[in-house]
Amino acid sequence: SILCRLGLTGEPDGEADGDSKADTPEIPTSVDNTPQCLNKALEGLSSRWRNWWIRGILSFTMISGFFLIIYLGPVMLIIVMTVQIKCFQEIITIGYRVYHSYDLPWFRTLSWYFLICVNYFFYGETVADYFGVLVQKEEPLQFLVRYHRFISFTLYLAGFCMFVLSLVKKHYRLQFYMFAWTHVTLLIVVTQSHLVIQNLFEGMIWFIVPISIVICNDIMAYLFGFFFGRTPLIKLSPKKTWEGFIGGFLSTVVFGFIFAYLLAQYQYFVCPVEYDSETNRFAVECQPSELFVMQEYRLPAALQNVLRWKTVKMYPFQIHSVALSTFASLIGPFGGFFASGFKRAFKIKDFANTIPGHGGIMDRFDCQYLMATFVHVYIASFIRGPNPSKVLQQVLVLQPEQQLSIFNTLRSHLQDKGILPPPRPEAQ
Amino acid sequence: MLMLYHRKNRTNKQKFSETEGDGEAEGDSKADASEVPPATDDTPECLNKALQGLSSRWKNWWIRGILSLTMITGFSLLIYMGPIMLIPLVMAIQIKCFQEIIIIGYRVYHSYDLPWFRTLSWYFLVCVNYFFYGETLADYFGVLVQREEPLQFLVRYHRFISFTLYLTGFCVFVLSLVKKHYRLQFYMFAWTHVTLLIVVTQSHLVIQNLFEGLIWFIFPVSTVICNDIMAYVFGFFFGRTPLIQLSPKKTWEGFIGGFFSTVIFGFIFAYLLAQYQYFVCPVEFDSETNRFAVDCQPSSVFVLQVYTLPAIVQNVTRWETVTLYPFQIHSISISSFASLIGPFGGFFASGFKRAFKIKDFADTIPGHGGIMDRFDCQYLMATFVHVYLTSFIRGPNPSKVLQQLLVLHPEQQLSIFNALRSHLREKGVLTE
């Protein structure tokens, strides 16, 4: 991310002896996308400071834009989609360029077709859950939902057969490369962007906090590296230092802890997003779960002596935020290293030139994807259980005998727990 | 698959003529098109002696025939032994296919003593298998799992544990990146993942099909085999018009003849299999006897039903009704898929082999090539059958639903309980 870019030149680090020199294209020199107004304002400064200012201003703009979008609410769905499509396009364009694709007319069509297929599949699964009531009303929608997997599979198969039919003599290897490239990109970009959306539906806080933590870690690690950096961290990214890494980790945990406290107070962030079919709008209104209710914790004896407090009041979510921050600082950077290695391997400076001073969208989001996956797995494992309405749906689809046996098991379970009155002495 | 009609005349001469620069694009490096070592002859000594007298072409034909027969017999034997043998068989095939593809990737890219590559690939294989087996086992061995405390922990946090294991491999990969070999290492990373996606995911779909009932495993596999053999035979006797540039030995006559004969074979075979509980019932793990049991009331799909024939057919055959298993109607769609779309899996594998200039995936089976050669069409079939099953045949798995119910909060359980009770009362199933 930010740190890697400052010193990275196009050294021939990615070139293995067996690689062909023929298929490493000359990357066109970066186009300067800086808007005219910024250029004028920074005319006087030296080149290095000018670069620094541009990056700073753009960072600030992006963060403000981020907060504006949060204010607009669940329309963020559209933003996530846009980011996903742009990332996909950037990676596919690189693959296209790297392999000098020889006027293979189907390649681009097929890649976009597969993107649409996979998105259709994922959105169908999500929509069926969250828009259940709306779907029940419309007849054609019901058909699409019931046979959703089969329809998605058929669409994918059509693309697969098209690919096989499009194989051209003398270009087989290239076509297989691009097929694999497309699929790996879909796996990384599309799957994880849908995890982001699912996180968002759990509650906007599960979307905002992880992203903010990653951004904070980036900025903090850069600042610590700038002021105190001395020991290099990893060969892949020569500008990163251990001081930046550790300083970033500690400051991110502190920031996360405080930010979690700030956000957990508002229902707007904490409640699951629901679609209200009467007003046809998204609603965030609920009884906050116990995770977001202030609780008292007894401090361990050692801390009691130091702080002279017996108990401390926190949101349980703040404890979870420590886990999230730790992941973002310690493991998240591996996503960045992966992307750096990828760029060196294919001898590109940035994924694209979309954002002046920062590179492409993918450059900004490389660490985010790993974070989103972690948050999703974390939520699924530790926070929430299965979705009750989905479970009820499944029960109602079963055969009557199966429903009856489940009913009996559930009843004895509830009676054991004391929620239902115990069975009467008369046999049923 | 048994691409008999693809390699009709496999003399040594043709072996190398087929691998002309079909896969070579101008931009490709000539350096990384490795010279593929000539196929070693794995034929057992006994067979060689028995077929000494015959000419080379007929010898080859006989070897393939005998091996085919051996494989089919072996397959039937394993079916007889039941699920306890079939699951390890699917696992063994999966591992062998994975190994074959990884070795090809390794060879194609002249991997330069990168010590982590093989370890990492196998590690990812273990991770993904762990993830899938955990998901399946939690469903089917639910009772067994409830008893053991450590198992309960593994099941509850299964996804998190799998994710952590995968992440470790990912971090080790990043740390193992070596200057000057980045591109190679990324290639192999992608190669491993695509292979995992194709081979491992689909072999687990095979196992899930198997648990639905042995018939959902045996029948698709048999239709693909039948289609191969029939298309070869039709192509051999009547073949004239080439089908596709990728596989010059395939013909339209073979394709269409194979389609019709497979549908008929499938229809009859489905009738034969649907009568036996052993094939038709879902496989369950009996925790008392600690064995797999196939014992149930056959579902409506496997119960003979009377269908009224449409008027046109009535006039022709002078029957008014016909008694069929509904499964036989499903068998037609499965056979159609196997004959019409299944071959695309074979074409894909052919294109892949031409692209990387290899004749066979490996030399494991004499006369047939590697395991992957036999199973390339099967994987696509298995995925189709799985999607077909979940869409049209079965609903959600009741024990899985029950598990999810028991994990919910008590208030949610109570509300579901009430909703279910009113639903059952409406249906008249519950009388109290």
Tab-separated table of C-alpha atoms in Angstrom, chain A residues 3-385:
chain	number	residue	atom	x	y	z
A	3	LEU	CA	4.609	2.454	2.080
A	4	CYS	CA	5.464	0.179	-0.786
A	5	ARG	CA	4.876	2.745	-3.388
A	6	LEU	CA	7.295	5.419	-2.286
A	7	GLY	CA	10.452	3.718	-3.350
A	8	LEU	CA	9.414	0.990	-5.690
A	9	THR	CA	11.020	1.153	-9.076
A	10	GLY	CA	10.672	-1.387	-11.793
A	11	GLU	CA	13.637	-3.519	-10.840
A	12	PRO	CA	13.872	-6.855	-12.583
A	13	ASP	CA	13.005	-8.702	-9.405
A	14	GLY	CA	10.282	-10.753	-10.918
A	15	GLU	CA	12.215	-12.289	-13.706
A	16	ALA	CA	12.986	-15.945	-13.425
A	17	ASP	CA	15.525	-17.465	-15.730
A	18	GLY	CA	13.009	-19.578	-17.512
A	19	ASP	CA	10.676	-16.716	-18.219
A	20	SER	CA	10.411	-15.463	-21.682
A	21	LYS	CA	11.655	-11.980	-22.269
A	22	ALA	CA	9.179	-11.705	-25.064
A	23	ASP	CA	6.083	-11.719	-22.944
A	24	THR	CA	7.021	-9.001	-20.501
A	25	PRO	CA	5.540	-5.963	-22.090
A	26	GLU	CA	6.968	-2.510	-21.772
A	27	ILE	CA	4.754	-0.827	-19.248
A	28	PRO	CA	3.731	2.613	-20.463
A	29	THR	CA	5.101	5.340	-18.163
A	30	SER	CA	2.581	6.451	-15.553
A	31	VAL	CA	0.219	9.042	-16.786
A	32	ASP	CA	-0.036	11.995	-14.457
A	33	ASN	CA	-3.695	12.199	-13.555
A	34	THR	CA	-3.366	15.032	-11.095
A	35	PRO	CA	-6.090	17.578	-11.599
A	36	GLN	CA	-5.036	20.949	-12.897
A	37	CYS	CA	-6.107	22.872	-9.787
A	38	LEU	CA	-3.863	20.866	-7.501
A	39	ASN	CA	-0.948	21.322	-9.836
A	40	LYS	CA	-1.281	25.068	-9.750
A	41	ALA	CA	-1.586	25.227	-5.987
A	42	LEU	CA	1.560	23.178	-5.464
A	43	GLU	CA	3.664	24.752	-8.143
A	44	GLY	CA	6.287	26.148	-5.916
A	45	LEU	CA	7.240	23.025	-3.974
A	46	SER	CA	10.000	20.595	-4.773
A	47	SER	CA	9.055	17.338	-6.433
A	48	ARG	CA	9.241	15.204	-3.293
A	49	TRP	CA	7.117	17.452	-1.112
A	50	ARG	CA	4.715	17.990	-3.962
A	51	ASN	CA	4.191	14.220	-4.182
A	52	TRP	CA	3.666	14.073	-0.447
A	53	TRP	CA	1.079	16.838	-0.530
A	54	ILE	CA	-0.817	15.236	-3.422
A	55	ARG	CA	-0.997	11.942	-1.596
A	56	GLY	CA	-2.055	13.678	1.591
A	57	ILE	CA	-4.820	15.653	-0.077
A	58	LEU	CA	-6.108	12.637	-1.939
A	59	SER	CA	-6.045	10.554	1.247
A	60	PHE	CA	-8.044	13.198	3.035
A	61	THR	CA	-10.500	13.395	0.145
A	62	MET	CA	-10.999	9.661	0.154
A	63	ILE	CA	-11.555	9.500	3.883
A	64	SER	CA	-14.081	12.349	3.732
A	65	GLY	CA	-15.810	10.641	0.872
A	66	PHE	CA	-15.895	7.499	2.968
A	67	PHE	CA	-17.645	9.278	5.820
A	68	LEU	CA	-20.102	10.887	3.443
A	69	ILE	CA	-21.008	7.496	2.048
A	70	ILE	CA	-21.478	6.122	5.551
A	71	TYR	CA	-23.876	8.968	6.192
A	72	LEU	CA	-25.832	8.050	3.100
A	73	GLY	CA	-26.337	4.651	4.541
A	74	PRO	CA	-26.783	1.266	3.012
A	75	VAL	CA	-26.443	2.758	-0.452
A	76	MET	CA	-22.897	1.624	0.189
A	77	LEU	CA	-23.936	-1.542	-1.536
A	78	ILE	CA	-23.610	0.266	-4.821
A	79	ILE	CA	-20.190	1.548	-3.821
A	80	VAL	CA	-19.007	-1.965	-2.996
A	81	MET	CA	-20.221	-3.184	-6.353
A	82	THR	CA	-18.477	-0.360	-8.157
A	83	VAL	CA	-15.218	-1.012	-6.354
A	84	GLN	CA	-15.479	-4.690	-7.143
A	85	ILE	CA	-16.068	-4.106	-10.840
A	86	LYS	CA	-13.229	-1.629	-11.038
A	87	CYS	CA	-10.786	-3.993	-9.280
A	88	PHE	CA	-11.834	-6.819	-11.568
A	89	GLN	CA	-11.321	-4.646	-14.605
A	90	GLU	CA	-7.873	-3.550	-13.444
A	91	ILE	CA	-6.644	-7.070	-12.894
A	92	ILE	CA	-8.084	-8.374	-16.136
A	93	THR	CA	-6.511	-5.504	-18.042
A	94	ILE	CA	-3.147	-6.384	-16.559
A	95	GLY	CA	-3.535	-10.002	-17.545
A	96	TYR	CA	-4.565	-8.931	-20.987
A	97	ARG	CA	-1.526	-6.745	-21.347
A	98	VAL	CA	0.913	-9.227	-19.823
A	99	TYR	CA	-0.049	-11.860	-22.311
A	100	HIS	CA	-0.206	-9.714	-25.438
A	101	SER	CA	-3.594	-11.142	-26.065
A	102	TYR	CA	-3.719	-11.644	-29.759
A	103	ASP	CA	-7.029	-10.298	-30.825
A	104	LEU	CA	-8.868	-13.142	-29.174
A	105	PRO	CA	-12.285	-11.581	-29.397
A	106	TRP	CA	-13.972	-13.833	-26.908
A	107	PHE	CA	-11.593	-13.288	-24.041
A	108	ARG	CA	-12.914	-9.999	-22.775
A	109	THR	CA	-16.510	-10.964	-23.415
A	110	LEU	CA	-16.063	-14.220	-21.555
A	111	SER	CA	-14.340	-12.598	-18.583
A	112	TRP	CA	-17.144	-10.097	-18.148
A	113	TYR	CA	-19.691	-12.835	-18.676
A	114	PHE	CA	-18.154	-14.912	-15.887
A	115	LEU	CA	-18.129	-11.825	-13.663
A	116	ILE	CA	-21.853	-11.377	-14.235
A	117	CYS	CA	-22.544	-15.074	-13.610
A	118	VAL	CA	-20.704	-15.214	-10.317
A	119	ASN	CA	-22.259	-11.947	-9.153
A	120	TYR	CA	-25.697	-13.221	-10.125
A	121	PHE	CA	-25.077	-16.342	-8.062
A	122	PHE	CA	-23.937	-14.475	-4.984
A	123	TYR	CA	-26.539	-11.747	-5.141
A	124	GLY	CA	-29.234	-14.354	-5.585
A	125	GLU	CA	-28.157	-16.117	-2.426
A	126	THR	CA	-28.062	-12.860	-0.442
A	127	VAL	CA	-31.236	-11.396	-1.890
A	128	ALA	CA	-33.179	-14.578	-1.157
A	129	ASP	CA	-32.302	-14.263	2.502
A	130	TYR	CA	-32.722	-10.597	3.111
A	131	PHE	CA	-35.498	-9.737	0.742
A	132	GLY	CA	-37.501	-12.848	1.623
A	133	VAL	CA	-40.794	-11.063	2.070
A	134	LEU	CA	-40.528	-9.126	-1.166
A	135	VAL	CA	-39.658	-12.291	-3.019
A	136	GLN	CA	-42.659	-14.177	-1.707
A	137	LYS	CA	-44.937	-11.630	-3.305
A	138	GLU	CA	-43.714	-11.890	-6.879
A	139	GLU	CA	-44.316	-15.071	-8.825
A	140	PRO	CA	-41.409	-14.906	-11.325
A	141	LEU	CA	-39.048	-14.033	-8.470
A	142	GLN	CA	-40.156	-17.130	-6.583
A	143	PHE	CA	-39.212	-19.290	-9.542
A	144	LEU	CA	-35.832	-17.644	-9.843
A	145	VAL	CA	-35.144	-18.140	-6.144
A	146	ARG	CA	-36.225	-21.748	-5.975
A	147	TYR	CA	-34.090	-22.887	-8.881
A	148	HIS	CA	-31.410	-20.297	-8.302
A	149	ARG	CA	-28.472	-22.666	-8.093
A	150	PHE	CA	-29.491	-24.552	-11.169
A	151	ILE	CA	-29.934	-21.371	-13.190
A	152	SER	CA	-26.557	-20.029	-12.049
A	153	PHE	CA	-24.908	-23.320	-12.888
A	154	THR	CA	-26.456	-23.356	-16.340
A	155	LEU	CA	-25.283	-19.822	-17.008
A	156	TYR	CA	-21.787	-20.730	-15.919
A	157	LEU	CA	-21.776	-23.867	-18.036
A	158	ALA	CA	-22.765	-21.862	-21.080
A	159	GLY	CA	-19.689	-19.708	-20.538
A	160	PHE	CA	-17.548	-22.809	-20.044
A	161	CYS	CA	-18.747	-24.353	-23.298
A	162	MET	CA	-18.188	-21.044	-25.097
A	163	PHE	CA	-14.642	-21.059	-23.820
A	164	VAL	CA	-14.025	-24.583	-25.099
A	165	LEU	CA	-15.498	-23.732	-28.487
A	166	SER	CA	-13.404	-20.584	-28.686
A	167	LEU	CA	-10.080	-22.400	-28.350
A	168	VAL	CA	-7.962	-21.451	-31.318
A	169	LYS	CA	-5.058	-23.467	-32.653
A	170	LYS	CA	-1.692	-21.983	-31.688
A	171	HIS	CA	-3.222	-19.971	-28.849
A	172	TYR	CA	-4.288	-22.735	-26.493
A	173	ARG	CA	-1.835	-21.969	-23.751
A	174	LEU	CA	-2.621	-18.279	-23.775
A	175	GLN	CA	-6.331	-18.945	-23.605
A	176	PHE	CA	-5.930	-21.347	-20.709
A	177	TYR	CA	-3.785	-18.795	-18.892
A	178	MET	CA	-6.449	-16.140	-19.280
A	179	PHE	CA	-9.167	-18.573	-18.211
A	180	ALA	CA	-7.233	-19.331	-15.029
A	181	TRP	CA	-6.432	-15.654	-14.528
A	182	THR	CA	-10.106	-14.753	-14.765
A	183	HIS	CA	-11.146	-17.442	-12.329
A	184	VAL	CA	-8.527	-16.618	-9.721
A	185	THR	CA	-9.484	-12.958	-9.958
A	186	LEU	CA	-13.136	-13.848	-9.519
A	187	LEU	CA	-12.240	-15.943	-6.519
A	188	ILE	CA	-10.313	-13.162	-4.876
A	189	VAL	CA	-12.244	-10.051	-5.822
A	190	VAL	CA	-15.850	-11.101	-6.230
A	191	THR	CA	-16.115	-13.620	-3.414
A	192	GLN	CA	-14.601	-11.288	-0.912
A	193	SER	CA	-16.643	-8.288	-1.967
A	194	HIS	CA	-19.736	-10.348	-1.250
A	195	LEU	CA	-18.358	-11.141	2.152
A	196	VAL	CA	-18.063	-7.388	2.653
A	197	ILE	CA	-21.734	-7.003	1.783
A	198	GLN	CA	-22.730	-9.750	4.180
A	199	ASN	CA	-20.692	-8.090	6.899
A	200	LEU	CA	-22.505	-4.862	6.115
A	201	PHE	CA	-25.882	-6.479	6.554
A	202	GLU	CA	-24.841	-7.660	9.996
A	203	GLY	CA	-24.537	-4.066	11.008
A	204	MET	CA	-22.681	-1.157	9.472
A	205	ILE	CA	-20.195	-1.198	12.314
A	206	TRP	CA	-18.852	-4.478	10.934
A	207	PHE	CA	-18.114	-2.671	7.713
A	208	ILE	CA	-16.866	0.647	9.016
A	209	VAL	CA	-14.605	-0.499	11.835
A	210	PRO	CA	-12.528	-3.018	9.840
A	211	ILE	CA	-11.977	-0.583	6.986
A	212	SER	CA	-11.040	2.231	9.344
A	213	ILE	CA	-8.648	-0.004	11.205
A	214	VAL	CA	-6.814	-0.974	8.041
A	215	ILE	CA	-6.585	2.646	6.938
A	216	CYS	CA	-5.364	3.667	10.391
A	217	ASN	CA	-2.741	0.927	10.402
A	218	ASP	CA	-1.466	2.093	7.039
A	219	ILE	CA	-1.200	5.702	8.087
A	220	MET	CA	0.241	4.966	11.531
A	221	ALA	CA	2.803	2.492	10.226
A	222	TYR	CA	3.863	5.062	7.666
A	223	LEU	CA	4.212	7.797	10.263
A	224	PHE	CA	6.148	5.619	12.675
A	225	GLY	CA	8.338	4.432	9.853
A	226	PHE	CA	8.890	8.008	8.714
A	227	PHE	CA	10.001	9.243	12.098
A	228	PHE	CA	11.580	6.202	13.712
A	229	GLY	CA	12.133	3.730	10.894
A	230	ARG	CA	15.442	1.936	10.887
A	231	THR	CA	15.268	-1.878	10.568
A	232	PRO	CA	13.840	-3.190	7.279
A	233	LEU	CA	10.929	-5.552	7.654
A	234	ILE	CA	10.804	-7.703	4.537
A	235	LYS	CA	12.665	-7.856	1.256
A	236	LEU	CA	9.474	-7.581	-0.747
A	237	SER	CA	8.747	-4.062	0.445
A	238	PRO	CA	12.006	-2.335	1.242
A	239	LYS	CA	10.354	0.751	2.631
A	240	LYS	CA	8.613	-1.032	5.468
A	241	THR	CA	10.346	-1.175	8.804
A	242	TRP	CA	9.927	-3.046	12.056
A	243	GLU	CA	9.469	0.214	13.934
A	244	GLY	CA	6.623	1.163	11.638
A	245	PHE	CA	5.115	-2.287	11.946
A	246	ILE	CA	5.102	-2.409	15.731
A	247	GLY	CA	4.203	1.242	16.183
A	248	GLY	CA	1.360	0.786	13.744
A	249	PHE	CA	0.151	-2.280	15.618
A	250	LEU	CA	0.014	-0.605	19.014
A	251	SER	CA	-1.534	2.621	17.793
A	252	THR	CA	-4.114	0.739	15.739
A	253	VAL	CA	-5.217	-1.288	18.743
A	254	VAL	CA	-5.651	1.896	20.763
A	255	PHE	CA	-7.451	3.666	17.918
A	256	GLY	CA	-9.701	0.643	17.352
A	257	PHE	CA	-10.585	0.466	21.019
A	258	ILE	CA	-11.622	4.119	21.135
A	259	PHE	CA	-13.356	4.128	17.766
A	260	ALA	CA	-15.348	1.023	18.723
A	261	TYR	CA	-16.495	2.799	21.857
A	262	LEU	CA	-17.634	5.793	19.820
A	263	LEU	CA	-19.532	3.814	17.238
A	264	ALA	CA	-21.155	1.267	19.516
A	265	GLN	CA	-23.408	3.890	21.020
A	266	TYR	CA	-25.411	4.534	17.886
A	267	GLN	CA	-28.192	2.257	16.724
A	268	TYR	CA	-27.512	3.411	13.170
A	269	PHE	CA	-24.232	1.532	13.142
A	270	VAL	CA	-24.980	-1.361	15.381
A	271	CYS	CA	-28.247	-2.759	14.092
A	272	PRO	CA	-28.540	-5.319	11.324
A	273	VAL	CA	-29.699	-3.788	8.085
A	274	GLU	CA	-33.146	-4.898	7.212
A	275	TYR	CA	-35.303	-4.305	4.252
A	276	ASP	CA	-38.660	-2.956	5.201
A	277	SER	CA	-41.089	-4.202	2.590
A	278	GLU	CA	-43.816	-1.772	3.533
A	279	THR	CA	-41.822	1.375	3.127
A	280	ASN	CA	-39.539	-0.264	0.524
A	281	ARG	CA	-36.485	1.083	2.241
A	282	PHE	CA	-33.614	-0.126	4.300
A	283	ALA	CA	-34.189	0.191	8.011
A	284	VAL	CA	-31.688	0.102	10.833
A	285	GLU	CA	-33.694	-0.206	13.961
A	286	CYS	CA	-33.436	-2.755	16.679
A	287	GLN	CA	-32.695	-3.674	20.209
A	288	PRO	CA	-28.918	-3.650	20.228
A	289	SER	CA	-27.547	-7.094	20.906
A	290	GLU	CA	-25.679	-7.692	24.159
A	291	LEU	CA	-22.447	-7.098	22.327
A	292	PHE	CA	-23.274	-3.422	22.160
A	293	VAL	CA	-24.571	-2.975	25.658
A	294	MET	CA	-22.286	-1.516	28.271
A	295	GLN	CA	-21.066	-4.139	30.721
A	296	GLU	CA	-18.965	-4.139	33.797
A	297	TYR	CA	-15.829	-6.175	33.932
A	298	ARG	CA	-13.720	-6.937	36.930
A	299	LEU	CA	-10.114	-6.124	36.350
A	300	PRO	CA	-7.547	-8.814	37.148
A	301	ALA	CA	-5.705	-8.187	40.442
A	302	ALA	CA	-2.494	-7.037	38.788
A	303	LEU	CA	-4.246	-4.267	36.879
A	304	GLN	CA	-6.240	-3.293	39.945
A	305	ASN	CA	-3.081	-2.445	41.801
A	306	VAL	CA	-1.771	-0.349	38.935
A	307	LEU	CA	-4.886	1.586	38.047
A	308	ARG	CA	-6.664	1.555	41.376
A	309	TRP	CA	-9.954	0.752	39.577
A	310	LYS	CA	-11.868	-2.353	40.608
A	311	THR	CA	-14.124	-2.631	37.624
A	312	VAL	CA	-14.259	-1.067	34.212
A	313	LYS	CA	-17.205	-0.436	31.983
A	314	MET	CA	-16.879	-1.396	28.366
A	315	TYR	CA	-18.797	-2.618	25.437
A	316	PRO	CA	-17.993	-6.280	24.755
A	317	PHE	CA	-17.511	-5.156	21.197
A	318	GLN	CA	-14.423	-3.273	22.270
A	319	ILE	CA	-12.808	-6.548	23.238
A	320	HIS	CA	-13.622	-7.898	19.819
A	321	SER	CA	-12.150	-4.750	18.322
A	322	VAL	CA	-8.816	-5.664	19.845
A	323	ALA	CA	-8.896	-8.949	17.956
A	324	LEU	CA	-9.829	-7.155	14.737
A	325	SER	CA	-7.093	-4.548	15.181
A	326	THR	CA	-4.519	-7.209	15.901
A	327	PHE	CA	-5.404	-9.039	12.730
A	328	ALA	CA	-5.359	-5.856	10.691
A	329	SER	CA	-1.897	-4.935	11.925
A	330	LEU	CA	-0.189	-8.307	12.017
A	331	ILE	CA	-1.751	-10.364	9.232
A	332	GLY	CA	-3.353	-7.712	7.051
A	333	PRO	CA	0.004	-6.484	5.758
A	334	PHE	CA	0.552	-9.927	4.242
A	335	GLY	CA	-2.182	-9.040	1.797
A	336	GLY	CA	-0.144	-5.991	0.919
A	337	PHE	CA	3.039	-8.036	0.562
A	338	PHE	CA	1.182	-10.463	-1.670
A	339	ALA	CA	0.099	-7.606	-3.908
A	340	SER	CA	3.652	-6.183	-3.906
A	341	GLY	CA	5.072	-9.539	-4.904
A	342	PHE	CA	2.444	-9.774	-7.601
A	343	LYS	CA	3.354	-6.365	-8.976
A	344	ARG	CA	7.051	-7.176	-8.950
A	345	ALA	CA	6.401	-10.540	-10.572
A	346	PHE	CA	4.615	-8.919	-13.452
A	347	LYS	CA	6.816	-5.830	-13.425
A	348	ILE	CA	4.101	-3.284	-12.916
A	349	LYS	CA	4.340	-0.251	-10.728
A	350	ASP	CA	0.686	0.093	-9.857
A	351	PHE	CA	-2.449	-1.758	-10.742
A	352	ALA	CA	-3.708	1.271	-12.633
A	353	ASN	CA	-3.597	5.039	-12.596
A	354	THR	CA	-7.066	5.782	-11.381
A	355	ILE	CA	-6.175	7.701	-8.238
A	356	PRO	CA	-3.435	10.311	-8.601
A	357	GLY	CA	-0.546	9.529	-6.343
A	358	HIS	CA	-2.035	6.275	-5.146
A	359	GLY	CA	-2.395	4.106	-8.189
A	360	GLY	CA	-5.427	2.042	-8.914
A	361	ILE	CA	-8.395	1.033	-6.824
A	362	MET	CA	-6.861	-2.393	-6.271
A	363	ASP	CA	-3.834	-0.796	-4.665
A	364	ARG	CA	-6.056	0.740	-2.033
A	365	PHE	CA	-8.047	-2.376	-1.400
A	366	ASP	CA	-5.491	-5.145	-1.379
A	367	CYS	CA	-5.288	-5.366	2.395
A	368	GLN	CA	-9.000	-4.760	2.787
A	369	TYR	CA	-10.029	-7.995	1.112
A	370	LEU	CA	-8.151	-10.206	3.529
A	371	MET	CA	-9.633	-8.189	6.393
A	372	ALA	CA	-13.152	-8.575	5.067
A	373	THR	CA	-12.787	-12.344	4.865
A	374	PHE	CA	-11.435	-12.493	8.398
A	375	VAL	CA	-14.278	-10.366	9.744
A	376	HIS	CA	-16.821	-12.566	8.026
A	377	VAL	CA	-15.338	-15.760	9.435
A	378	TYR	CA	-15.033	-14.097	12.835
A	379	ILE	CA	-18.672	-13.067	12.845
A	380	ALA	CA	-19.838	-16.477	11.687
A	381	SER	CA	-17.786	-18.282	14.313
A	382	PHE	CA	-17.993	-16.111	17.379
A	383	ILE	CA	-20.766	-13.588	17.086
A	384	ARG	CA	-23.900	-14.697	15.415
A	385	GLY	CA	-25.576	-18.010	14.974
